[in-house]
């Protein structure tokens, strides 16, 4: 009688049961057997499922590999080998009440320690002071009343702060949103804006439910650089309209032009629309006011006072510009345009869309056709900027969050914003950084931003109406200067320069020319179309470049003939060995087929796949095509040294590979030798650890069938344990160990 099963060591290996003679015999693998539901399984079959982790001569095995490949928790004991289902411990969480789980969720996600409350409030107040001017400025960019920008920031701060996943974000009306939503406002009027924002929010919710947030990883650094540069150019040009005389941004919509697909915030039309400019004297005073704001944003943070880093310089600049407007400009007989002239704030709370002072268009197919393209672009741009900001805050706080939940919160926030007539919002990266650096890392700070903004809107609107619009022009131009990646222009120039020029001038900031091209493409497309199209173009170019680069990495490492003596017949056989390295997929399949000289090859051909990545249907088709051509010539193709991941791909499509003579899994040690030290031409001896596809399928079926039976017995035992009268006499479930 054998001893008890050996315990499973912590290192993941299962050793032979003590006292079993076969467990210490290094050459007794033939005496080993696995009993699965009464069926004897050859060790070679099990070794297929631990491919890449070769069984040692002591018959050790990797439990982790077997568990993973059988998709079950298994204990594996050697000696009198047994495969039994690992008893699952009852999770104490399953027995907890739903109320306790909900309580724990809110405590962990919304709880703020008492000693942190004051810091969160202060951080929220400072972020609110910084975000109010930009909310007004971006509303002016869109061409709506400043109150719309304030209402948007209020709603998104509260809703996304509660529903979203990332504490520390400041959400509100942003430049990226402004340069997209302006398409609808300028062409069809403000009445269509709410519908567009609601639809964009719904798209973001669907995006999160489909768990597509991970697609953001497709956006490369060159795409982001081009995105930011193009956004900065659009925002900069959009401010030129403030220098037009009697140009009220809030008014009748501008009809779309047939000469261009987009008015680009009328940033170029402003130079050709024929409207008069302000007088040179007024323009001079406007430049004075905007320079006061720019100077404050540059100089104020450098003042050696502990609070200067917490008070936004733009706020100080706005105070100075307002003082200059009413204390100097107006006193000498001139006047520049103020917020009250453009769209007077009245301090009202946000009102629902259907209570706004305009007639809503009918919600029909025609309206949907108008708003849908802009809604798609709006949702994509908002998601990109939201998830980008999440990554920045994650790095700052050294924490992670659920990006799918954050996308869901963004969608819900924009649905609420659209219902209240807002312009749509998302995370504002600069203000989020400000809030986190001042200690705002809990949701209380996010919510405080919204509360402070509505208080400012209700209590301070008379002062806001007095602010000159030139102050916001200066603030946005300064933001654009800080936003644009100026170093990218140096990188582009260095990448275009020749090697001789770079070496002569120590130009060490070169990247691939394709990356420089992507930056240029995204920047230009952003300016002439919109942000979503620009990002899509950048990702598309990136994908094409990656495909071409990956295709180039597929190469024939070696092609040689190996002679060996057949142990059965004593004849010398020649085997041609192809060693191919790289990814095999749709783009490289033709190149792969061209490696083989089928008519010239001997009867036995091996393809060594230890460095080959079989990736898609085209790869399977290429291998099948080669195997078929070899078979038609009376020759045999053997696949050797398949990695486990490649084997999985091939096994799923094994009906396509009927012309492949054999295909086996294993490791390749030294060049030109197999695991047994045999020449690679001896197919059956070159890899001891293999299983044909049908054998593997049979083993898996038997194993899963056995495990299913054991789970049923275990469930019966649990039910019967509640009633002692139903317990078997021997005290077990009736399912004796194998």
mmCIF file of C-alpha atoms in Angstrom, residues 5-236:
data_model
loop_
_atom_site.group_PDB
_atom_site.id
_atom_site.type_symbol
_atom_site.label_atom_id
_atom_site.label_comp_id
_atom_site.label_asym_id
_atom_site.label_seq_id
_atom_site.Cartn_x
_atom_site.Cartn_y
_atom_site.Cartn_z
ATOM 1 C CA UNK A 5 -0.148 11.811 -0.928
ATOM 2 C CA UNK A 6 2.725 14.226 -0.652
ATOM 3 C CA UNK A 7 1.846 17.801 0.227
ATOM 4 C CA UNK A 8 2.144 20.406 -2.490
ATOM 5 C CA UNK A 9 5.262 22.539 -1.891
ATOM 6 C CA UNK A 10 4.977 26.319 -2.078
ATOM 7 C CA UNK A 11 7.217 26.487 -5.135
ATOM 8 C CA UNK A 12 4.498 24.965 -7.306
ATOM 9 C CA UNK A 13 6.149 21.527 -7.832
ATOM 10 C CA UNK A 14 4.603 18.236 -6.753
ATOM 11 C CA UNK A 15 7.061 15.574 -5.712
ATOM 12 C CA UNK A 16 6.581 11.777 -5.667
ATOM 13 C CA UNK A 17 4.782 10.328 -2.708
ATOM 14 C CA UNK A 18 7.242 9.065 -0.090
ATOM 15 C CA UNK A 19 7.798 5.382 0.049
ATOM 16 C CA UNK A 20 6.987 4.720 -3.582
ATOM 17 C CA UNK A 21 9.813 2.939 -5.353
ATOM 18 C CA UNK A 22 9.048 4.376 -8.705
ATOM 19 C CA UNK A 23 9.316 7.881 -7.371
ATOM 20 C CA UNK A 24 13.042 7.575 -6.844
ATOM 21 C CA UNK A 25 13.865 5.668 -9.999
ATOM 22 C CA UNK A 26 15.071 8.214 -12.529
ATOM 23 C CA UNK A 27 14.381 5.863 -15.380
ATOM 24 C CA UNK A 28 10.994 4.555 -14.303
ATOM 25 C CA UNK A 29 8.745 7.027 -16.056
ATOM 26 C CA UNK A 30 7.149 4.074 -17.858
ATOM 27 C CA UNK A 31 5.827 2.828 -14.497
ATOM 28 C CA UNK A 32 4.079 6.125 -13.837
ATOM 29 C CA UNK A 33 0.401 6.464 -14.675
ATOM 30 C CA UNK A 34 -2.404 8.928 -14.191
ATOM 31 C CA UNK A 35 -5.856 7.631 -13.386
ATOM 32 C CA UNK A 36 -8.587 9.996 -14.512
ATOM 33 C CA UNK A 37 -12.083 8.715 -13.843
ATOM 34 C CA UNK A 38 -10.790 5.153 -14.118
ATOM 35 C CA UNK A 39 -8.917 5.795 -17.363
ATOM 36 C CA UNK A 40 -5.141 5.344 -17.454
ATOM 37 C CA UNK A 41 -3.374 8.350 -18.941
ATOM 38 C CA UNK A 42 0.167 8.096 -20.309
ATOM 39 C CA UNK A 43 2.612 10.611 -18.770
ATOM 40 C CA UNK A 44 3.468 11.866 -22.247
ATOM 41 C CA UNK A 45 -0.101 13.058 -22.582
ATOM 42 C CA UNK A 46 0.128 15.071 -19.393
ATOM 43 C CA UNK A 47 3.484 16.468 -20.461
ATOM 44 C CA UNK A 48 1.740 18.086 -23.411
ATOM 45 C CA UNK A 49 -0.225 20.188 -20.962
ATOM 46 C CA UNK A 50 2.936 21.288 -19.231
ATOM 47 C CA UNK A 51 4.703 22.170 -22.451
ATOM 48 C CA UNK A 52 7.613 24.469 -22.037
ATOM 49 C CA UNK A 53 8.084 23.252 -18.459
ATOM 50 C CA UNK A 54 9.774 19.894 -19.042
ATOM 51 C CA UNK A 55 9.244 17.113 -16.507
ATOM 52 C CA UNK A 56 12.516 16.279 -14.830
ATOM 53 C CA UNK A 57 13.901 12.786 -14.444
ATOM 54 C CA UNK A 58 12.519 12.772 -10.921
ATOM 55 C CA UNK A 59 9.065 13.075 -12.498
ATOM 56 C CA UNK A 60 8.348 16.474 -10.977
ATOM 57 C CA UNK A 61 5.618 18.479 -12.677
ATOM 58 C CA UNK A 62 4.405 22.025 -12.708
ATOM 59 C CA UNK A 63 1.011 22.146 -11.055
ATOM 60 C CA UNK A 64 0.502 25.706 -12.240
ATOM 61 C CA UNK A 65 0.756 24.699 -15.909
ATOM 62 C CA UNK A 66 -1.602 21.752 -15.478
ATOM 63 C CA UNK A 67 -4.111 23.866 -13.596
ATOM 64 C CA UNK A 68 -3.983 26.586 -16.233
ATOM 65 C CA UNK A 69 -4.327 24.296 -19.225
ATOM 66 C CA UNK A 70 -7.040 22.112 -17.733
ATOM 67 C CA UNK A 71 -8.886 25.216 -16.533
ATOM 68 C CA UNK A 72 -9.395 23.583 -13.144
ATOM 69 C CA UNK A 73 -7.843 23.620 -9.691
ATOM 70 C CA UNK A 74 -6.073 20.274 -9.379
ATOM 71 C CA UNK A 75 -3.839 18.558 -6.893
ATOM 72 C CA UNK A 76 -1.362 16.212 -8.568
ATOM 73 C CA UNK A 77 0.400 13.541 -6.527
ATOM 74 C CA UNK A 78 3.128 11.317 -7.930
ATOM 75 C CA UNK A 79 3.791 7.680 -7.046
ATOM 76 C CA UNK A 80 0.329 6.132 -7.077
ATOM 77 C CA UNK A 81 -0.543 9.094 -9.205
ATOM 78 C CA UNK A 82 -3.878 10.730 -8.480
ATOM 79 C CA UNK A 83 -5.668 13.655 -9.997
ATOM 80 C CA UNK A 84 -8.309 14.997 -7.657
ATOM 81 C CA UNK A 85 -10.266 18.228 -7.622
ATOM 82 C CA UNK A 86 -8.752 20.633 -5.182
ATOM 83 C CA UNK A 87 -11.328 21.336 -2.458
ATOM 84 C CA UNK A 88 -12.505 24.886 -2.715
ATOM 85 C CA UNK A 89 -12.535 26.791 0.509
ATOM 86 C CA UNK A 90 -15.750 28.638 1.153
ATOM 87 C CA UNK A 91 -15.188 32.315 0.608
ATOM 88 C CA UNK A 92 -16.302 34.199 3.714
ATOM 89 C CA UNK A 93 -17.256 37.093 1.427
ATOM 90 C CA UNK A 94 -20.042 34.960 -0.061
ATOM 91 C CA UNK A 95 -21.822 34.761 3.259
ATOM 92 C CA UNK A 96 -21.650 38.458 3.990
ATOM 93 C CA UNK A 97 -24.750 40.535 3.688
ATOM 94 C CA UNK A 98 -25.149 42.818 0.729
ATOM 95 C CA UNK A 99 -25.558 45.774 3.051
ATOM 96 C CA UNK A 100 -22.132 45.183 4.588
ATOM 97 C CA UNK A 101 -20.509 45.040 1.156
ATOM 98 C CA UNK A 102 -22.189 48.282 0.118
ATOM 99 C CA UNK A 103 -21.084 49.883 3.373
ATOM 100 C CA UNK A 104 -17.482 48.792 2.828
ATOM 101 C CA UNK A 105 -17.568 50.128 -0.741
ATOM 102 C CA UNK A 106 -18.674 53.574 0.365
ATOM 103 C CA UNK A 107 -16.228 53.636 3.268
ATOM 104 C CA UNK A 108 -13.287 52.728 1.035
ATOM 105 C CA UNK A 109 -14.365 54.893 -1.905
ATOM 106 C CA UNK A 110 -15.986 57.950 -0.351
ATOM 107 C CA UNK A 111 -14.692 58.110 3.205
ATOM 108 C CA UNK A 112 -12.447 61.049 4.114
ATOM 109 C CA UNK A 113 -10.379 60.942 7.338
ATOM 110 C CA UNK A 114 -11.187 63.783 9.714
ATOM 111 C CA UNK A 115 -7.661 65.150 9.562
ATOM 112 C CA UNK A 116 -7.957 65.415 5.747
ATOM 113 C CA UNK A 117 -11.261 67.295 5.523
ATOM 114 C CA UNK A 118 -9.808 70.810 5.757
ATOM 115 C CA UNK A 119 -7.119 70.053 3.177
ATOM 116 C CA UNK A 120 -9.705 68.682 0.733
ATOM 117 C CA UNK A 121 -11.873 71.780 1.113
ATOM 118 C CA UNK A 122 -8.913 74.123 0.587
ATOM 119 C CA UNK A 123 -7.744 72.167 -2.474
ATOM 120 C CA UNK A 124 -11.253 72.262 -3.935
ATOM 121 C CA UNK A 125 -11.592 76.014 -3.369
ATOM 122 C CA UNK A 126 -8.248 76.728 -5.034
ATOM 123 C CA UNK A 127 -9.117 74.529 -8.009
ATOM 124 C CA UNK A 128 -12.494 76.275 -8.332
ATOM 125 C CA UNK A 129 -10.860 79.707 -8.392
ATOM 126 C CA UNK A 130 -8.574 78.505 -11.178
ATOM 127 C CA UNK A 131 -11.271 76.816 -13.246
ATOM 128 C CA UNK A 132 -13.859 79.622 -13.283
ATOM 129 C CA UNK A 133 -11.940 81.889 -15.706
ATOM 130 C CA UNK A 134 -11.304 79.020 -18.105
ATOM 131 C CA UNK A 135 -14.931 77.891 -17.990
ATOM 132 C CA UNK A 136 -15.946 81.376 -19.081
ATOM 133 C CA UNK A 137 -13.192 81.541 -21.699
ATOM 134 C CA UNK A 138 -14.136 78.228 -23.308
ATOM 135 C CA UNK A 139 -17.804 79.212 -23.362
ATOM 136 C CA UNK A 140 -16.761 82.276 -25.341
ATOM 137 C CA UNK A 141 -14.783 80.031 -27.696
ATOM 138 C CA UNK A 142 -17.936 78.026 -28.415
ATOM 139 C CA UNK A 143 -20.000 81.164 -28.860
ATOM 140 C CA UNK A 144 -22.411 80.719 -25.959
ATOM 141 C CA UNK A 145 -23.073 82.752 -22.837
ATOM 142 C CA UNK A 146 -20.418 82.544 -20.078
ATOM 143 C CA UNK A 147 -23.088 81.181 -17.732
ATOM 144 C CA UNK A 148 -23.197 78.009 -19.867
ATOM 145 C CA UNK A 149 -19.521 77.332 -19.172
ATOM 146 C CA UNK A 150 -20.037 77.896 -15.439
ATOM 147 C CA UNK A 151 -23.089 75.611 -15.349
ATOM 148 C CA UNK A 152 -21.223 72.907 -17.269
ATOM 149 C CA UNK A 153 -18.302 72.909 -14.850
ATOM 150 C CA UNK A 154 -20.657 72.859 -11.859
ATOM 151 C CA UNK A 155 -22.622 69.837 -13.088
ATOM 152 C CA UNK A 156 -19.660 67.788 -14.323
ATOM 153 C CA UNK A 157 -17.655 68.448 -11.153
ATOM 154 C CA UNK A 158 -20.456 67.120 -8.957
ATOM 155 C CA UNK A 159 -21.692 64.209 -11.086
ATOM 156 C CA UNK A 160 -18.362 62.836 -12.333
ATOM 157 C CA UNK A 161 -16.876 63.433 -8.877
ATOM 158 C CA UNK A 162 -19.511 61.104 -7.402
ATOM 159 C CA UNK A 163 -19.975 58.522 -10.172
ATOM 160 C CA UNK A 164 -16.466 58.419 -11.648
ATOM 161 C CA UNK A 165 -13.602 56.264 -10.453
ATOM 162 C CA UNK A 166 -10.736 58.732 -10.035
ATOM 163 C CA UNK A 167 -10.716 61.113 -7.050
ATOM 164 C CA UNK A 168 -8.602 64.190 -7.622
ATOM 165 C CA UNK A 169 -9.838 65.052 -11.111
ATOM 166 C CA UNK A 170 -11.213 68.505 -11.885
ATOM 167 C CA UNK A 171 -13.937 68.211 -14.516
ATOM 168 C CA UNK A 172 -15.506 71.023 -16.473
ATOM 169 C CA UNK A 173 -15.783 72.854 -19.765
ATOM 170 C CA UNK A 174 -12.491 72.291 -21.575
ATOM 171 C CA UNK A 175 -10.737 73.465 -24.699
ATOM 172 C CA UNK A 176 -10.926 70.046 -26.357
ATOM 173 C CA UNK A 177 -14.706 70.019 -25.914
ATOM 174 C CA UNK A 178 -15.017 73.615 -27.086
ATOM 175 C CA UNK A 179 -13.274 73.099 -30.413
ATOM 176 C CA UNK A 180 -15.601 70.174 -31.218
ATOM 177 C CA UNK A 181 -19.014 71.357 -30.027
ATOM 178 C CA UNK A 182 -18.561 74.683 -31.805
ATOM 179 C CA UNK A 183 -19.294 72.896 -35.103
ATOM 180 C CA UNK A 184 -22.926 72.423 -34.147
ATOM 181 C CA UNK A 185 -23.328 75.785 -32.424
ATOM 182 C CA UNK A 186 -21.853 77.825 -35.274
ATOM 183 C CA UNK A 187 -23.800 75.980 -37.964
ATOM 184 C CA UNK A 188 -27.171 75.238 -36.343
ATOM 185 C CA UNK A 189 -27.393 77.249 -33.146
ATOM 186 C CA UNK A 190 -27.340 76.593 -29.431
ATOM 187 C CA UNK A 191 -30.603 74.643 -29.575
ATOM 188 C CA UNK A 192 -28.775 71.607 -31.009
ATOM 189 C CA UNK A 193 -25.970 71.704 -28.444
ATOM 190 C CA UNK A 194 -27.850 69.963 -25.623
ATOM 191 C CA UNK A 195 -28.910 67.057 -27.839
ATOM 192 C CA UNK A 196 -25.341 66.639 -29.045
ATOM 193 C CA UNK A 197 -23.927 66.532 -25.513
ATOM 194 C CA UNK A 198 -26.569 64.023 -24.355
ATOM 195 C CA UNK A 199 -25.821 61.715 -27.285
ATOM 196 C CA UNK A 200 -22.085 62.012 -26.628
ATOM 197 C CA UNK A 201 -22.715 61.011 -23.006
ATOM 198 C CA UNK A 202 -24.708 57.970 -24.107
ATOM 199 C CA UNK A 203 -21.872 56.951 -26.438
ATOM 200 C CA UNK A 204 -19.394 57.246 -23.553
ATOM 201 C CA UNK A 205 -21.621 55.055 -21.350
ATOM 202 C CA UNK A 206 -21.851 52.397 -24.076
ATOM 203 C CA UNK A 207 -18.083 52.663 -24.514
ATOM 204 C CA UNK A 208 -17.594 51.901 -20.814
ATOM 205 C CA UNK A 209 -20.117 49.050 -20.717
ATOM 206 C CA UNK A 210 -18.319 47.400 -23.638
ATOM 207 C CA UNK A 211 -15.074 47.844 -21.668
ATOM 208 C CA UNK A 212 -13.331 49.613 -24.530
ATOM 209 C CA UNK A 213 -11.322 51.970 -22.336
ATOM 210 C CA UNK A 214 -8.242 49.851 -22.890
ATOM 211 C CA UNK A 215 -8.229 50.995 -26.528
ATOM 212 C CA UNK A 216 -6.626 54.205 -25.323
ATOM 213 C CA UNK A 217 -3.349 52.267 -25.314
ATOM 214 C CA UNK A 218 -3.493 52.445 -29.130
ATOM 215 C CA UNK A 219 -2.854 56.175 -28.923
ATOM 216 C CA UNK A 220 0.904 56.546 -29.152
ATOM 217 C CA UNK A 221 3.070 59.398 -27.906
ATOM 218 C CA UNK A 222 3.466 60.949 -31.406
ATOM 219 C CA UNK A 223 -0.316 60.989 -31.802
ATOM 220 C CA UNK A 224 -0.732 62.718 -28.447
ATOM 221 C CA UNK A 225 1.934 65.304 -29.269
ATOM 222 C CA UNK A 226 0.232 66.118 -32.573
ATOM 223 C CA UNK A 227 -3.147 66.208 -30.829
ATOM 224 C CA UNK A 228 -1.942 68.726 -28.248
ATOM 225 C CA UNK A 229 -0.130 70.884 -30.805
ATOM 226 C CA UNK A 230 -3.153 71.036 -33.095
ATOM 227 C CA UNK A 231 -5.480 71.807 -30.200
ATOM 228 C CA UNK A 232 -3.219 74.667 -29.144
ATOM 229 C CA UNK A 233 -3.175 76.159 -32.649
ATOM 230 C CA UNK A 234 -6.974 76.067 -32.895
ATOM 231 C CA UNK A 235 -7.440 77.656 -29.461
ATOM 232 C CA UNK A 236 -4.921 80.372 -30.278
#
